[in-house]
């Protein structure tokens, strides 16, 4: 748990999006029904972001690995899921909001540079079945650690804070960290090691973002293909339609 977090390069999104997807059709499951050693707090819904869902849905394989990661933690600590499957409209809202904030701060920057700065913290919205936004696959999760009182551990920056301090290995680069910074380093290492050992990969620009099964995971694991493409929770209407179609075949 004390090994330093490696400094990884940002993803080459063009090559990430070119990786093939062989969908395995795993269903989405809700994190809120998990045992006590996995907590759920749908942050975007709580913040009132338009079209955010009041649940953290994820692929079954992701759910099982999150349970394993949480169970590996020291006594008194629990893994908290803050976001997972994300509707396209929410992805678009997050992207536009950050893009506009960056553009307002640097109005003279060209569009390509604004996009690059935005994509450091928010992926390009996409429903393309060959190159979906990572969260649209149900394979991405945003997580942190909470103590026995339900309070989040200090990770050195806020969830979704768009600053260099949110980079996973940012505090590892400090030559002489203060006692507070040493605690941040320990907390991030604890989260990182638990998630990596459970089979996830991390997005280097976000200490909270981990992937399994999607193209971003395949890129960092050196896998030839992903197994999660775009998906969505099953609605009652779609279930009824399928049942009626089967009944009248």
GROMACS .gro file of C-alpha atoms in nm:
model
  249
    1UNK     CA    1   0.000   0.000   0.000
    2UNK     CA    2   0.303   0.234   0.047
    3UNK     CA    3   0.441   0.204  -0.305
    4UNK     CA    4   0.442   0.539  -0.491
    5UNK     CA    5   0.173   0.601  -0.750
    6UNK     CA    6   0.342   0.586  -1.093
    7UNK     CA    7   0.340   0.892  -1.313
    8UNK     CA    8   0.154   0.783  -1.628
    9UNK     CA    9   0.098   0.964  -1.955
   10UNK     CA   10  -0.244   1.098  -2.046
   11UNK     CA   11  -0.436   0.875  -2.288
   12UNK     CA   12  -0.397   0.917  -2.663
   13UNK     CA   13  -0.770   0.953  -2.724
   14UNK     CA   14  -0.743   0.890  -3.097
   15UNK     CA   15  -0.582   0.552  -3.037
   16UNK     CA   16  -0.808   0.477  -2.739
   17UNK     CA   17  -1.117   0.532  -2.954
   18UNK     CA   18  -0.974   0.309  -3.228
   19UNK     CA   19  -0.959   0.002  -3.002
   20UNK     CA   20  -1.226  -0.253  -3.101
   21UNK     CA   21  -1.511  -0.335  -2.865
   22UNK     CA   22  -1.642  -0.691  -2.831
   23UNK     CA   23  -1.949  -0.633  -2.618
   24UNK     CA   24  -2.008  -0.900  -2.352
   25UNK     CA   25  -2.361  -0.776  -2.266
   26UNK     CA   26  -2.313  -0.763  -1.892
   27UNK     CA   27  -2.607  -0.597  -1.724
   28UNK     CA   28  -2.599  -0.279  -1.517
   29UNK     CA   29  -2.651  -0.318  -1.143
   30UNK     CA   30  -2.722  -0.050  -0.878
   31UNK     CA   31  -2.453   0.025  -0.622
   32UNK     CA   32  -2.710   0.132  -0.362
   33UNK     CA   33  -2.807  -0.233  -0.302
   34UNK     CA   34  -2.451  -0.330  -0.211
   35UNK     CA   35  -2.356  -0.468   0.131
   36UNK     CA   36  -2.235  -0.233   0.402
   37UNK     CA   37  -1.875  -0.241   0.277
   38UNK     CA   38  -1.960  -0.039  -0.037
   39UNK     CA   39  -2.127   0.302  -0.016
   40UNK     CA   40  -2.309   0.503  -0.283
   41UNK     CA   41  -2.361   0.878  -0.312
   42UNK     CA   42  -2.477   0.992  -0.661
   43UNK     CA   43  -2.294   1.324  -0.655
   44UNK     CA   44  -2.430   1.477  -0.975
   45UNK     CA   45  -2.789   1.402  -0.878
   46UNK     CA   46  -2.730   1.553  -0.536
   47UNK     CA   47  -2.584   1.862  -0.704
   48UNK     CA   48  -2.900   1.901  -0.912
   49UNK     CA   49  -2.728   1.857  -1.249
   50UNK     CA   50  -2.996   1.822  -1.520
   51UNK     CA   51  -3.085   1.462  -1.613
   52UNK     CA   52  -2.849   1.310  -1.355
   53UNK     CA   53  -2.983   0.982  -1.218
   54UNK     CA   54  -3.042   0.915  -0.845
   55UNK     CA   55  -2.839   0.593  -0.856
   56UNK     CA   56  -2.491   0.470  -0.940
   57UNK     CA   57  -2.533   0.200  -1.206
   58UNK     CA   58  -2.235  -0.006  -1.321
   59UNK     CA   59  -2.158  -0.327  -1.504
   60UNK     CA   60  -2.182  -0.641  -1.297
   61UNK     CA   61  -1.809  -0.709  -1.333
   62UNK     CA   62  -1.730  -0.358  -1.213
   63UNK     CA   63  -1.963  -0.401  -0.914
   64UNK     CA   64  -1.792  -0.726  -0.813
   65UNK     CA   65  -1.448  -0.568  -0.835
   66UNK     CA   66  -1.555  -0.267  -0.632
   67UNK     CA   67  -1.671  -0.500  -0.357
   68UNK     CA   68  -1.334  -0.674  -0.365
   69UNK     CA   69  -1.151  -0.340  -0.350
   70UNK     CA   70  -1.359  -0.217  -0.057
   71UNK     CA   71  -1.313  -0.542   0.136
   72UNK     CA   72  -0.935  -0.512   0.098
   73UNK     CA   73  -0.926  -0.179   0.283
   74UNK     CA   74  -0.815  -0.142   0.645
   75UNK     CA   75  -1.085  -0.176   0.906
   76UNK     CA   76  -1.299   0.136   0.939
   77UNK     CA   77  -1.260   0.247   0.578
   78UNK     CA   78  -1.514   0.203   0.299
   79UNK     CA   79  -1.514   0.268  -0.073
   80UNK     CA   80  -1.764   0.536  -0.178
   81UNK     CA   81  -1.901   0.544  -0.533
   82UNK     CA   82  -1.986   0.899  -0.644
   83UNK     CA   83  -2.064   0.836  -1.012
   84UNK     CA   84  -2.060   0.550  -1.260
   85UNK     CA   85  -2.290   0.506  -1.563
   86UNK     CA   86  -2.366   0.853  -1.692
   87UNK     CA   87  -2.631   0.960  -1.946
   88UNK     CA   88  -2.505   1.130  -2.259
   89UNK     CA   89  -2.691   1.450  -2.165
   90UNK     CA   90  -2.502   1.470  -1.834
   91UNK     CA   91  -2.171   1.411  -2.013
   92UNK     CA   92  -2.257   1.693  -2.254
   93UNK     CA   93  -2.353   1.924  -1.966
   94UNK     CA   94  -2.025   1.860  -1.781
   95UNK     CA   95  -1.818   1.906  -2.096
   96UNK     CA   96  -1.993   2.229  -2.198
   97UNK     CA   97  -1.977   2.372  -1.846
   98UNK     CA   98  -1.603   2.316  -1.810
   99UNK     CA   99  -1.531   2.426  -2.167
  100UNK     CA  100  -1.720   2.752  -2.113
  101UNK     CA  101  -1.540   2.818  -1.783
  102UNK     CA  102  -1.201   2.767  -1.949
  103UNK     CA  103  -1.301   2.980  -2.248
  104UNK     CA  104  -1.415   3.262  -2.019
  105UNK     CA  105  -1.076   3.254  -1.846
  106UNK     CA  106  -0.874   3.232  -2.169
  107UNK     CA  107  -1.095   3.388  -2.438
  108UNK     CA  108  -0.807   3.413  -2.687
  109UNK     CA  109  -0.712   3.046  -2.686
  110UNK     CA  110  -0.794   2.854  -3.007
  111UNK     CA  111  -1.076   2.600  -2.998
  112UNK     CA  112  -0.839   2.304  -3.028
  113UNK     CA  113  -0.649   2.410  -2.717
  114UNK     CA  114  -0.972   2.473  -2.525
  115UNK     CA  115  -1.086   2.123  -2.614
  116UNK     CA  116  -0.755   1.974  -2.500
  117UNK     CA  117  -0.778   2.153  -2.165
  118UNK     CA  118  -1.139   2.043  -2.120
  119UNK     CA  119  -1.065   1.679  -2.204
  120UNK     CA  120  -0.807   1.670  -1.926
  121UNK     CA  121  -1.102   1.636  -1.684
  122UNK     CA  122  -1.411   1.561  -1.895
  123UNK     CA  123  -1.419   1.316  -2.186
  124UNK     CA  124  -1.570   1.420  -2.517
  125UNK     CA  125  -1.943   1.336  -2.518
  126UNK     CA  126  -2.005   1.049  -2.759
  127UNK     CA  127  -2.271   0.786  -2.823
  128UNK     CA  128  -2.073   0.637  -3.111
  129UNK     CA  129  -2.094   0.259  -3.054
  130UNK     CA  130  -1.731   0.228  -3.167
  131UNK     CA  131  -1.601   0.511  -2.946
  132UNK     CA  132  -1.839   0.591  -2.659
  133UNK     CA  133  -1.768   0.821  -2.366
  134UNK     CA  134  -1.613   0.601  -2.093
  135UNK     CA  135  -1.889   0.663  -1.838
  136UNK     CA  136  -2.156   0.570  -2.096
  137UNK     CA  137  -2.023   0.213  -2.093
  138UNK     CA  138  -2.089   0.146  -1.724
  139UNK     CA  139  -1.720   0.061  -1.694
  140UNK     CA  140  -1.604   0.390  -1.540
  141UNK     CA  141  -1.645   0.476  -1.173
  142UNK     CA  142  -1.562   0.782  -0.966
  143UNK     CA  143  -1.469   0.676  -0.614
  144UNK     CA  144  -1.312   0.789  -0.289
  145UNK     CA  145  -1.269   0.660   0.066
  146UNK     CA  146  -1.481   0.734   0.372
  147UNK     CA  147  -1.410   0.663   0.738
  148UNK     CA  148  -1.634   0.491   0.996
  149UNK     CA  149  -1.828   0.817   1.038
  150UNK     CA  150  -1.904   0.847   0.667
  151UNK     CA  151  -1.661   1.136   0.620
  152UNK     CA  152  -1.444   1.150   0.308
  153UNK     CA  153  -1.070   1.115   0.355
  154UNK     CA  154  -0.858   1.412   0.251
  155UNK     CA  155  -0.738   1.351  -0.105
  156UNK     CA  156  -0.576   1.693  -0.152
  157UNK     CA  157  -0.837   1.819  -0.397
  158UNK     CA  158  -1.213   1.800  -0.434
  159UNK     CA  159  -1.393   1.550  -0.655
  160UNK     CA  160  -1.407   1.704  -1.005
  161UNK     CA  161  -1.167   1.984  -0.912
  162UNK     CA  162  -1.015   2.094  -1.242
  163UNK     CA  163  -0.664   2.175  -1.120
  164UNK     CA  164  -0.323   2.003  -1.152
  165UNK     CA  165  -0.355   1.886  -0.789
  166UNK     CA  166  -0.628   1.646  -0.903
  167UNK     CA  167  -0.374   1.449  -1.106
  168UNK     CA  168  -0.339   1.116  -0.930
  169UNK     CA  169   0.038   1.135  -0.882
  170UNK     CA  170   0.055   1.513  -0.825
  171UNK     CA  171   0.161   1.494  -0.460
  172UNK     CA  172   0.415   1.222  -0.538
  173UNK     CA  173   0.621   1.489  -0.716
  174UNK     CA  174   0.674   1.698  -0.401
  175UNK     CA  175   1.036   1.696  -0.281
  176UNK     CA  176   0.953   1.773   0.085
  177UNK     CA  177   0.583   1.713   0.157
  178UNK     CA  178   0.438   1.858   0.475
  179UNK     CA  179   0.269   1.627   0.729
  180UNK     CA  180  -0.067   1.716   0.572
  181UNK     CA  181   0.063   1.640   0.224
  182UNK     CA  182   0.210   1.311   0.348
  183UNK     CA  183  -0.137   1.212   0.469
  184UNK     CA  184  -0.284   1.301   0.129
  185UNK     CA  185  -0.018   1.087  -0.038
  186UNK     CA  186  -0.100   0.794   0.193
  187UNK     CA  187  -0.475   0.828   0.127
  188UNK     CA  188  -0.432   0.839  -0.249
  189UNK     CA  189  -0.195   0.543  -0.244
  190UNK     CA  190  -0.443   0.343  -0.039
  191UNK     CA  191  -0.725   0.410  -0.285
  192UNK     CA  192  -0.503   0.355  -0.588
  193UNK     CA  193  -0.361   0.024  -0.471
  194UNK     CA  194  -0.701  -0.116  -0.369
  195UNK     CA  195  -0.847  -0.032  -0.710
  196UNK     CA  196  -0.550  -0.146  -0.918
  197UNK     CA  197  -0.530  -0.477  -0.728
  198UNK     CA  198  -0.901  -0.529  -0.804
  199UNK     CA  199  -0.831  -0.502  -1.178
  200UNK     CA  200  -0.905  -0.137  -1.251
  201UNK     CA  201  -0.694   0.121  -1.428
  202UNK     CA  202  -0.673   0.489  -1.334
  203UNK     CA  203  -0.709   0.802  -1.547
  204UNK     CA  204  -0.388   0.990  -1.452
  205UNK     CA  205  -0.551   1.336  -1.450
  206UNK     CA  206  -0.820   1.233  -1.195
  207UNK     CA  207  -0.740   1.057  -0.868
  208UNK     CA  208  -1.107   0.950  -0.840
  209UNK     CA  209  -1.159   0.799  -1.188
  210UNK     CA  210  -1.109   0.426  -1.247
  211UNK     CA  211  -1.202   0.199  -1.537
  212UNK     CA  212  -1.264  -0.163  -1.610
  213UNK     CA  213  -1.368  -0.329  -1.936
  214UNK     CA  214  -1.399  -0.019  -2.156
  215UNK     CA  215  -1.161   0.124  -2.415
  216UNK     CA  216  -0.978   0.340  -2.162
  217UNK     CA  217  -0.912   0.033  -1.947
  218UNK     CA  218  -0.797  -0.165  -2.252
  219UNK     CA  219  -0.557   0.117  -2.345
  220UNK     CA  220  -0.385   0.128  -2.008
  221UNK     CA  221  -0.381  -0.249  -1.968
  222UNK     CA  222  -0.242  -0.305  -2.316
  223UNK     CA  223  -0.541  -0.518  -2.412
  224UNK     CA  224  -0.627  -0.567  -2.781
  225UNK     CA  225  -0.997  -0.491  -2.727
  226UNK     CA  226  -1.257  -0.370  -2.480
  227UNK     CA  227  -1.559  -0.569  -2.362
  228UNK     CA  228  -1.793  -0.282  -2.266
  229UNK     CA  229  -1.958  -0.056  -2.522
  230UNK     CA  230  -2.235   0.201  -2.468
  231UNK     CA  231  -2.527   0.083  -2.258
  232UNK     CA  232  -2.816   0.211  -2.046
  233UNK     CA  233  -3.030   0.091  -1.755
  234UNK     CA  234  -3.330  -0.115  -1.856
  235UNK     CA  235  -3.656   0.077  -1.834
  236UNK     CA  236  -3.992  -0.074  -1.746
  237UNK     CA  237  -4.124   0.025  -2.088
  238UNK     CA  238  -3.842  -0.151  -2.274
  239UNK     CA  239  -3.888  -0.463  -2.061
  240UNK     CA  240  -4.259  -0.472  -2.134
  241UNK     CA  241  -4.196  -0.427  -2.507
  242UNK     CA  242  -3.950  -0.716  -2.509
  243UNK     CA  243  -4.191  -0.941  -2.321
  244UNK     CA  244  -4.476  -0.858  -2.560
  245UNK     CA  245  -4.254  -0.912  -2.863
  246UNK     CA  246  -4.146  -1.255  -2.732
  247UNK     CA  247  -4.505  -1.351  -2.652
  248UNK     CA  248  -4.623  -1.277  -3.006
  249UNK     CA  249  -4.336  -1.424  -3.204
   0.00000   0.00000   0.00000
